[in-house]
PDB file of C-alpha atoms in Angstrom:
ATOM      1  CA  MET A   1       0.000   0.000   0.000  1.00 59.00           C
ATOM      2  CA  GLY A   2       1.468   3.352  -1.076  1.00 63.00           C
ATOM      3  CA  ALA A   3       1.719   6.497   1.014  1.00 69.00           C
ATOM      4  CA  ARG A   4      -1.543   8.374   1.254  1.00 73.00           C
ATOM      5  CA  PRO A   5      -1.510  11.516  -0.891  1.00 81.00           C
ATOM      6  CA  PRO A   6      -2.641  14.738   0.789  1.00 89.00           C
ATOM      7  CA  VAL A   7      -6.444  14.843   0.640  1.00 95.00           C
ATOM      8  CA  THR A   8      -9.115  16.911   2.334  1.00 97.00           C
ATOM      9  CA  LEU A   9     -12.445  15.482   3.428  1.00 98.00           C
ATOM     10  CA  ARG A  10     -15.605  17.547   3.192  1.00 98.00           C
ATOM     11  CA  ASP A  11     -19.307  17.189   2.512  1.00 98.00           C
ATOM     12  CA  ALA A  12     -20.206  17.092  -1.165  1.00 98.00           C
ATOM     13  CA  THR A  13     -22.000  20.049  -2.753  1.00 98.00           C
ATOM     14  CA  ILE A  14     -24.031  20.460  -5.938  1.00 98.00           C
ATOM     15  CA  ASP A  15     -20.960  22.147  -7.463  1.00 97.00           C
ATOM     16  CA  ASP A  16     -19.224  18.740  -7.291  1.00 98.00           C
ATOM     17  CA  ALA A  17     -21.614  17.244  -9.871  1.00 98.00           C
ATOM     18  CA  GLU A  18     -19.150  17.162 -12.776  1.00 98.00           C
ATOM     19  CA  LYS A  19     -16.294  15.895 -10.596  1.00 98.00           C
ATOM     20  CA  LEU A  20     -18.469  13.119  -9.182  1.00 98.00           C
ATOM     21  CA  ILE A  21     -19.511  12.061 -12.694  1.00 98.00           C
ATOM     22  CA  ARG A  22     -15.825  11.725 -13.594  1.00 97.00           C
ATOM     23  CA  LEU A  23     -15.163   9.679 -10.445  1.00 97.00           C
ATOM     24  CA  TRP A  24     -18.079   7.272 -11.006  1.00 95.00           C
ATOM     25  CA  ALA A  25     -17.252   6.905 -14.718  1.00 94.00           C
ATOM     26  CA  ALA A  26     -13.597   6.103 -13.947  1.00 94.00           C
ATOM     27  CA  CYS A  27     -14.620   3.508 -11.346  1.00 91.00           C
ATOM     28  CA  ALA A  28     -17.144   1.897 -13.720  1.00 88.00           C
ATOM     29  CA  ALA A  29     -14.535   1.728 -16.497  1.00 88.00           C
ATOM     30  CA  ALA A  30     -11.971   0.193 -14.134  1.00 87.00           C
ATOM     31  CA  ALA A  31     -14.493  -2.432 -13.027  1.00 79.00           C
ATOM     32  CA  GLY A  32     -15.162  -3.317 -16.667  1.00 70.00           C
ATOM     33  CA  ASP A  33     -11.435  -3.616 -17.376  1.00 62.00           C
ATOM     34  CA  GLU A  34     -11.033  -5.969 -14.410  1.00 58.00           C
ATOM     35  CA  HIS A  35     -14.086  -8.031 -15.523  1.00 53.00           C
ATOM     36  CA  SER A  36     -15.106  -8.140 -11.869  1.00 52.00           C
ATOM     37  CA  ASP A  37     -18.162  -5.914 -11.679  1.00 47.00           C
ATOM     38  CA  THR A  38     -19.076  -5.789 -15.352  1.00 45.00           C
ATOM     39  CA  PHE A  39     -22.610  -7.110 -14.926  1.00 46.00           C
ATOM     40  CA  SER A  40     -23.392  -4.978 -11.888  1.00 53.00           C
ATOM     41  CA  GLN A  41     -22.003  -1.834 -13.486  1.00 52.00           C
ATOM     42  CA  GLN A  42     -23.837  -2.351 -16.787  1.00 50.00           C
ATOM     43  CA  LEU A  43     -27.084  -2.946 -14.920  1.00 59.00           C
ATOM     44  CA  LEU A  44     -26.845   0.019 -12.556  1.00 73.00           C
ATOM     45  CA  TRP A  45     -24.509   2.579 -14.156  1.00 80.00           C
ATOM     46  CA  ARG A  46     -25.455   5.042 -16.853  1.00 88.00           C
ATOM     47  CA  GLU A  47     -23.409   8.223 -17.161  1.00 94.00           C
ATOM     48  CA  PRO A  48     -25.627  11.226 -16.388  1.00 96.00           C
ATOM     49  CA  THR A  49     -25.442  14.742 -17.760  1.00 97.00           C
ATOM     50  CA  CYS A  50     -24.139  17.471 -15.463  1.00 97.00           C
ATOM     51  CA  GLU A  51     -27.675  18.823 -15.075  1.00 98.00           C
ATOM     52  CA  GLU A  52     -29.047  15.402 -14.140  1.00 98.00           C
ATOM     53  CA  ALA A  53     -26.246  14.844 -11.627  1.00 98.00           C
ATOM     54  CA  ALA A  54     -26.896  18.249 -10.028  1.00 98.00           C
ATOM     55  CA  GLU A  55     -30.617  17.442  -9.738  1.00 98.00           C
ATOM     56  CA  ALA A  56     -29.817  14.028  -8.244  1.00 97.00           C
ATOM     57  CA  LEU A  57     -27.460  15.612  -5.713  1.00 97.00           C
ATOM     58  CA  ALA A  58     -30.128  18.171  -4.745  1.00 97.00           C
ATOM     59  CA  PHE A  59     -32.623  15.319  -4.277  1.00 97.00           C
ATOM     60  CA  ASN A  60     -30.136  13.397  -2.124  1.00 96.00           C
ATOM     61  CA  PHE A  61     -29.203  16.428  -0.031  1.00 96.00           C
ATOM     62  CA  ALA A  62     -32.906  16.989   0.677  1.00 95.00           C
ATOM     63  CA  ARG A  63     -33.212  13.477   2.112  1.00 90.00           C
ATOM     64  CA  ARG A  64     -33.040  13.490   5.866  1.00 89.00           C
ATOM     65  CA  GLY A  65     -30.241  11.252   7.076  1.00 94.00           C
ATOM     66  CA  ARG A  66     -28.249  10.990   3.831  1.00 97.00           C
ATOM     67  CA  ARG A  67     -24.650  12.201   3.822  1.00 98.00           C
ATOM     68  CA  ILE A  68     -22.069  12.291   1.026  1.00 98.00           C
ATOM     69  CA  ILE A  69     -18.430  12.824   2.013  1.00 99.00           C
ATOM     70  CA  VAL A  70     -15.790  13.435  -0.650  1.00 99.00           C
ATOM     71  CA  ALA A  71     -11.992  13.243  -0.622  1.00 98.00           C
ATOM     72  CA  VAL A  72     -10.441  16.132  -2.556  1.00 98.00           C
ATOM     73  CA  ASP A  73      -6.799  16.262  -3.664  1.00 96.00           C
ATOM     74  CA  GLU A  74      -4.521  19.303  -3.754  1.00 94.00           C
ATOM     75  CA  HIS A  75      -5.843  20.173  -7.236  1.00 94.00           C
ATOM     76  CA  GLU A  76      -9.450  20.246  -5.958  1.00 94.00           C
ATOM     77  CA  GLN A  77     -10.307  17.034  -7.823  1.00 96.00           C
ATOM     78  CA  VAL A  78     -12.686  14.590  -6.140  1.00 98.00           C
ATOM     79  CA  VAL A  79     -10.672  11.361  -5.815  1.00 98.00           C
ATOM     80  CA  GLY A  80     -13.041   9.454  -3.554  1.00 98.00           C
ATOM     81  CA  ALA A  81     -16.544   9.495  -2.117  1.00 98.00           C
ATOM     82  CA  VAL A  82     -18.590   7.642   0.462  1.00 98.00           C
ATOM     83  CA  VAL A  83     -22.374   7.797   0.813  1.00 98.00           C
ATOM     84  CA  GLY A  84     -24.253   6.889   3.977  1.00 98.00           C
ATOM     85  CA  ASP A  85     -27.929   6.659   4.966  1.00 97.00           C
ATOM     86  CA  LEU A  86     -29.225   6.779   8.527  1.00 97.00           C
ATOM     87  CA  GLY A  87     -32.075   4.452   9.395  1.00 96.00           C
ATOM     88  CA  THR A  88     -33.374   1.986  11.954  1.00 96.00           C
ATOM     89  CA  LEU A  89     -32.682  -1.740  12.052  1.00 93.00           C
ATOM     90  CA  THR A  90     -36.340  -2.473  11.274  1.00 94.00           C
ATOM     91  CA  PRO A  91     -39.262  -0.076  10.675  1.00 94.00           C
ATOM     92  CA  ILE A  92     -40.463  -0.787  14.228  1.00 97.00           C
ATOM     93  CA  SER A  93     -37.101  -0.819  16.026  1.00 94.00           C
ATOM     94  CA  GLY A  94     -35.426   2.142  17.668  1.00 93.00           C
ATOM     95  CA  SER A  95     -31.932   0.745  17.025  1.00 96.00           C
ATOM     96  CA  ARG A  96     -30.227   3.207  14.701  1.00 97.00           C
ATOM     97  CA  ILE A  97     -28.039   2.028  11.839  1.00 97.00           C
ATOM     98  CA  LEU A  98     -25.959   3.613   9.107  1.00 98.00           C
ATOM     99  CA  ILE A  99     -25.940   2.046   5.638  1.00 97.00           C
ATOM    100  CA  VAL A 100     -22.917   2.800   3.453  1.00 97.00           C
ATOM    101  CA  THR A 101     -24.442   2.621  -0.024  1.00 94.00           C
ATOM    102  CA  ASP A 102     -21.407   3.695  -2.053  1.00 94.00           C
ATOM    103  CA  ILE A 103     -17.632   3.752  -1.658  1.00 95.00           C
ATOM    104  CA  GLN A 104     -15.796   5.026  -4.730  1.00 95.00           C
ATOM    105  CA  VAL A 105     -12.078   5.717  -5.086  1.00 96.00           C
ATOM    106  CA  ALA A 106     -10.469   6.838  -8.341  1.00 96.00           C
ATOM    107  CA  PRO A 107      -8.411   3.931  -9.776  1.00 95.00           C
ATOM    108  CA  GLU A 108      -5.112   5.841  -9.608  1.00 95.00           C
ATOM    109  CA  PHE A 109      -5.691   6.607  -5.916  1.00 95.00           C
ATOM    110  CA  ARG A 110      -6.478   3.061  -4.795  1.00 94.00           C
ATOM    111  CA  ARG A 111      -4.308   1.244  -2.236  1.00 92.00           C
ATOM    112  CA  LYS A 112      -3.403   4.615  -0.731  1.00 94.00           C
ATOM    113  CA  SER A 113      -5.769   4.490   2.280  1.00 94.00           C
ATOM    114  CA  ILE A 114      -8.346   6.842   0.719  1.00 96.00           C
ATOM    115  CA  ALA A 115     -11.194   4.361   1.332  1.00 96.00           C
ATOM    116  CA  THR A 116     -10.003   3.919   4.928  1.00 96.00           C
ATOM    117  CA  VAL A 117     -10.073   7.665   5.574  1.00 97.00           C
ATOM    118  CA  LEU A 118     -13.525   8.015   3.996  1.00 98.00           C
ATOM    119  CA  LEU A 119     -14.964   5.075   5.951  1.00 98.00           C
ATOM    120  CA  SER A 120     -13.409   6.402   9.147  1.00 98.00           C
ATOM    121  CA  ALA A 121     -15.210   9.720   8.635  1.00 98.00           C
ATOM    122  CA  MET A 122     -18.495   7.917   7.981  1.00 98.00           C
ATOM    123  CA  ALA A 123     -17.984   5.712  11.067  1.00 98.00           C
ATOM    124  CA  ALA A 124     -17.453   8.853  13.169  1.00 98.00           C
ATOM    125  CA  HIS A 125     -20.711  10.233  11.737  1.00 98.00           C
ATOM    126  CA  ALA A 126     -22.479   6.970  12.649  1.00 98.00           C
ATOM    127  CA  GLU A 127     -21.208   7.220  16.230  1.00 98.00           C
ATOM    128  CA  GLU A 128     -22.309  10.850  16.501  1.00 97.00           C
ATOM    129  CA  GLN A 129     -25.799   9.799  15.394  1.00 97.00           C
ATOM    130  CA  GLY A 130     -25.953   6.973  17.945  1.00 97.00           C
ATOM    131  CA  CYS A 131     -25.878   4.155  15.393  1.00 97.00           C
ATOM    132  CA  GLU A 132     -25.330   0.689  16.860  1.00 95.00           C
ATOM    133  CA  ILE A 133     -24.593  -1.006  13.534  1.00 97.00           C
ATOM    134  CA  THR A 134     -22.992   0.039  10.243  1.00 98.00           C
ATOM    135  CA  LEU A 135     -23.932  -1.850   7.078  1.00 97.00           C
ATOM    136  CA  ALA A 136     -22.208  -1.645   3.696  1.00 96.00           C
ATOM    137  CA  SER A 137     -23.569  -2.448   0.245  1.00 92.00           C
ATOM    138  CA  VAL A 138     -21.016  -3.647  -2.338  1.00 88.00           C
ATOM    139  CA  PRO A 139     -21.340  -5.494  -5.673  1.00 83.00           C
ATOM    140  CA  VAL A 140     -21.313  -9.255  -5.151  1.00 81.00           C
ATOM    141  CA  HIS A 141     -18.477  -9.818  -7.663  1.00 80.00           C
ATOM    142  CA  ALA A 142     -16.234  -7.045  -6.279  1.00 83.00           C
ATOM    143  CA  ARG A 143     -13.689  -9.375  -4.694  1.00 86.00           C
ATOM    144  CA  GLU A 144     -11.285  -6.628  -3.579  1.00 87.00           C
ATOM    145  CA  SER A 145     -14.048  -4.568  -1.951  1.00 89.00           C
ATOM    146  CA  ASN A 146     -15.565  -7.586  -0.226  1.00 91.00           C
ATOM    147  CA  ARG A 147     -12.171  -8.734   1.083  1.00 93.00           C
ATOM    148  CA  TYR A 148     -11.416  -5.229   2.333  1.00 94.00           C
ATOM    149  CA  LEU A 149     -14.712  -4.928   4.199  1.00 96.00           C
ATOM    150  CA  ALA A 150     -14.348  -8.444   5.638  1.00 95.00           C
ATOM    151  CA  LYS A 151     -10.953  -7.417   7.072  1.00 96.00           C
ATOM    152  CA  LEU A 152     -12.670  -4.465   8.742  1.00 96.00           C
ATOM    153  CA  GLY A 153     -15.138  -6.836  10.419  1.00 96.00           C
ATOM    154  CA  PHE A 154     -18.137  -6.634   8.080  1.00 96.00           C
ATOM    155  CA  ASN A 155     -20.042  -9.934   7.851  1.00 95.00           C
ATOM    156  CA  GLN A 156     -22.375 -10.903   5.024  1.00 92.00           C
ATOM    157  CA  ILE A 157     -25.939 -10.769   6.355  1.00 91.00           C
ATOM    158  CA  ALA A 158     -28.081 -10.120   3.281  1.00 89.00           C
ATOM    159  CA  VAL A 159     -28.274 -10.337  -0.499  1.00 86.00           C
ATOM    160  CA  LEU A 160     -29.243  -7.224  -2.459  1.00 85.00           C
ATOM    161  CA  ARG A 161     -31.059  -7.990  -5.715  1.00 86.00           C
ATOM    162  CA  ALA A 162     -31.992  -5.639  -8.565  1.00 84.00           C
ATOM    163  CA  THR A 163     -34.505  -5.680 -11.409  1.00 87.00           C
ATOM    164  CA  GLN A 164     -36.148  -3.131 -13.682  1.00 88.00           C
ATOM    165  CA  THR A 165     -39.316  -1.685 -12.149  1.00 91.00           C
ATOM    166  CA  SER A 166     -41.289  -2.158 -15.385  1.00 91.00           C
ATOM    167  CA  ARG A 167     -40.336  -5.851 -15.478  1.00 91.00           C
ATOM    168  CA  LEU A 168     -41.267  -6.291 -11.818  1.00 93.00           C
ATOM    169  CA  ARG A 169     -44.666  -4.624 -12.346  1.00 92.00           C
ATOM    170  CA  ALA A 170     -45.370  -6.768 -15.418  1.00 91.00           C
ATOM    171  CA  ARG A 171     -44.629  -9.979 -13.549  1.00 89.00           C
ATOM    172  CA  LEU A 172     -46.493  -8.989 -10.402  1.00 90.00           C
ATOM    173  CA  ASP A 173     -49.509  -7.644 -12.301  1.00 87.00           C
ATOM    174  CA  GLY A 174     -49.757 -10.984 -14.119  1.00 79.00           C
ATOM    175  CA  LYS A 175     -49.722 -12.840 -10.806  1.00 74.00           C
ATOM    176  CA  VAL A 176     -52.260 -10.462  -9.246  1.00 71.00           C
ATOM    177  CA  ALA A 177     -54.602 -10.801 -12.257  1.00 66.00           C
ATOM    178  CA  TYR A 178     -54.322 -14.614 -12.074  1.00 60.00           C
ATOM    179  CA  SER A 179     -54.987 -14.487  -8.334  1.00 60.00           C
ATOM    180  CA  LYS A 180     -58.126 -12.355  -8.845  1.00 60.00           C
ATOM    181  CA  VAL A 181     -59.486 -14.748 -11.490  1.00 62.00           C
ATOM    182  CA  THR A 182     -58.735 -17.744  -9.261  1.00 65.00           C
ATOM    183  CA  GLY A 183     -60.411 -15.993  -6.326  1.00 65.00           C
ATOM    184  CA  ARG A 184     -63.563 -15.333  -8.372  1.00 69.00           C
ATOM    185  CA  LEU A 185     -63.698 -18.963  -9.537  1.00 69.00           C
ATOM    186  CA  LEU A 186     -63.426 -20.212  -5.960  1.00 68.00           C
ATOM    187  CA  ALA A 187     -66.183 -17.830  -4.851  1.00 71.00           C
ATOM    188  CA  VAL A 188     -68.484 -19.102  -7.633  1.00 72.00           C
ATOM    189  CA  ARG A 189     -67.774 -22.724  -6.669  1.00 73.00           C
ATOM    190  CA  ARG A 190     -68.562 -22.016  -3.003  1.00 74.00           C
ATOM    191  CA  THR A 191     -71.837 -20.344  -3.991  1.00 75.00           C
ATOM    192  CA  LEU A 192     -72.796 -23.312  -6.190  1.00 74.00           C
ATOM    193  CA  ARG A 193     -71.986 -25.761  -3.376  1.00 74.00           C
ATOM    194  CA  ARG A 194     -74.180 -23.805  -0.953  1.00 73.00           C
ATOM    195  CA  ARG A 195     -77.046 -23.782  -3.436  1.00 71.00           C
ATOM    196  CA  VAL A 196     -76.743 -27.521  -4.089  1.00 68.00           C
ATOM    197  CA  GLY A 197     -76.578 -28.239  -0.362  1.00 63.00           C
ATOM    198  CA  SER A 198     -79.562 -26.036   0.642  1.00 58.00           C
ATOM    199  CA  PRO A 199     -82.966 -27.773   1.168  1.00 55.00           C
ATOM    200  CA  VAL A 200     -85.604 -27.383  -1.573  1.00 49.00           C
ATOM    201  CA  GLY A 201     -89.036 -25.843  -0.753  1.00 47.00           C
TER     202      GLY A 201
END
């Protein structure tokens, strides 16, 4: 692991939109080159315009409990970012948790402790907010990321799956329609049985 270059941590702003696009694009390209996250990146990554990224950042900043911390080098370039969401362990539990949804480090800055510094800042935020547990979401095929998080003490406790909303609706609507038809048929059969079983006269 090389010496950590001088970086400054701060909260992201809407003005970082273009820099964050460059960071995400570089990370997606590196994943494709390594053939490790190709499927995940193709499914979930589409390079946005600057305007779209700014709107997305504004939406995220408006969300209570979401925080985006960036690592900026001496040239004011964003070389890393970590995103965290505050929540509760279950919808009916008071136990607070922090979910790290994204950790991105520019390929040329990897193995220089940037991810460690970013995660440390997010862990401090979790402590300040009284979180008992910190969760992290990483692509299933990202071997390096999964090994790194395992070394830090993260255990696998869930599987995160993705599908297109339109495809999900189509499949569920088909099942719901079938269920309604089946329900009507059963109701008709019950009615017929009652009629057959009732005394005449």
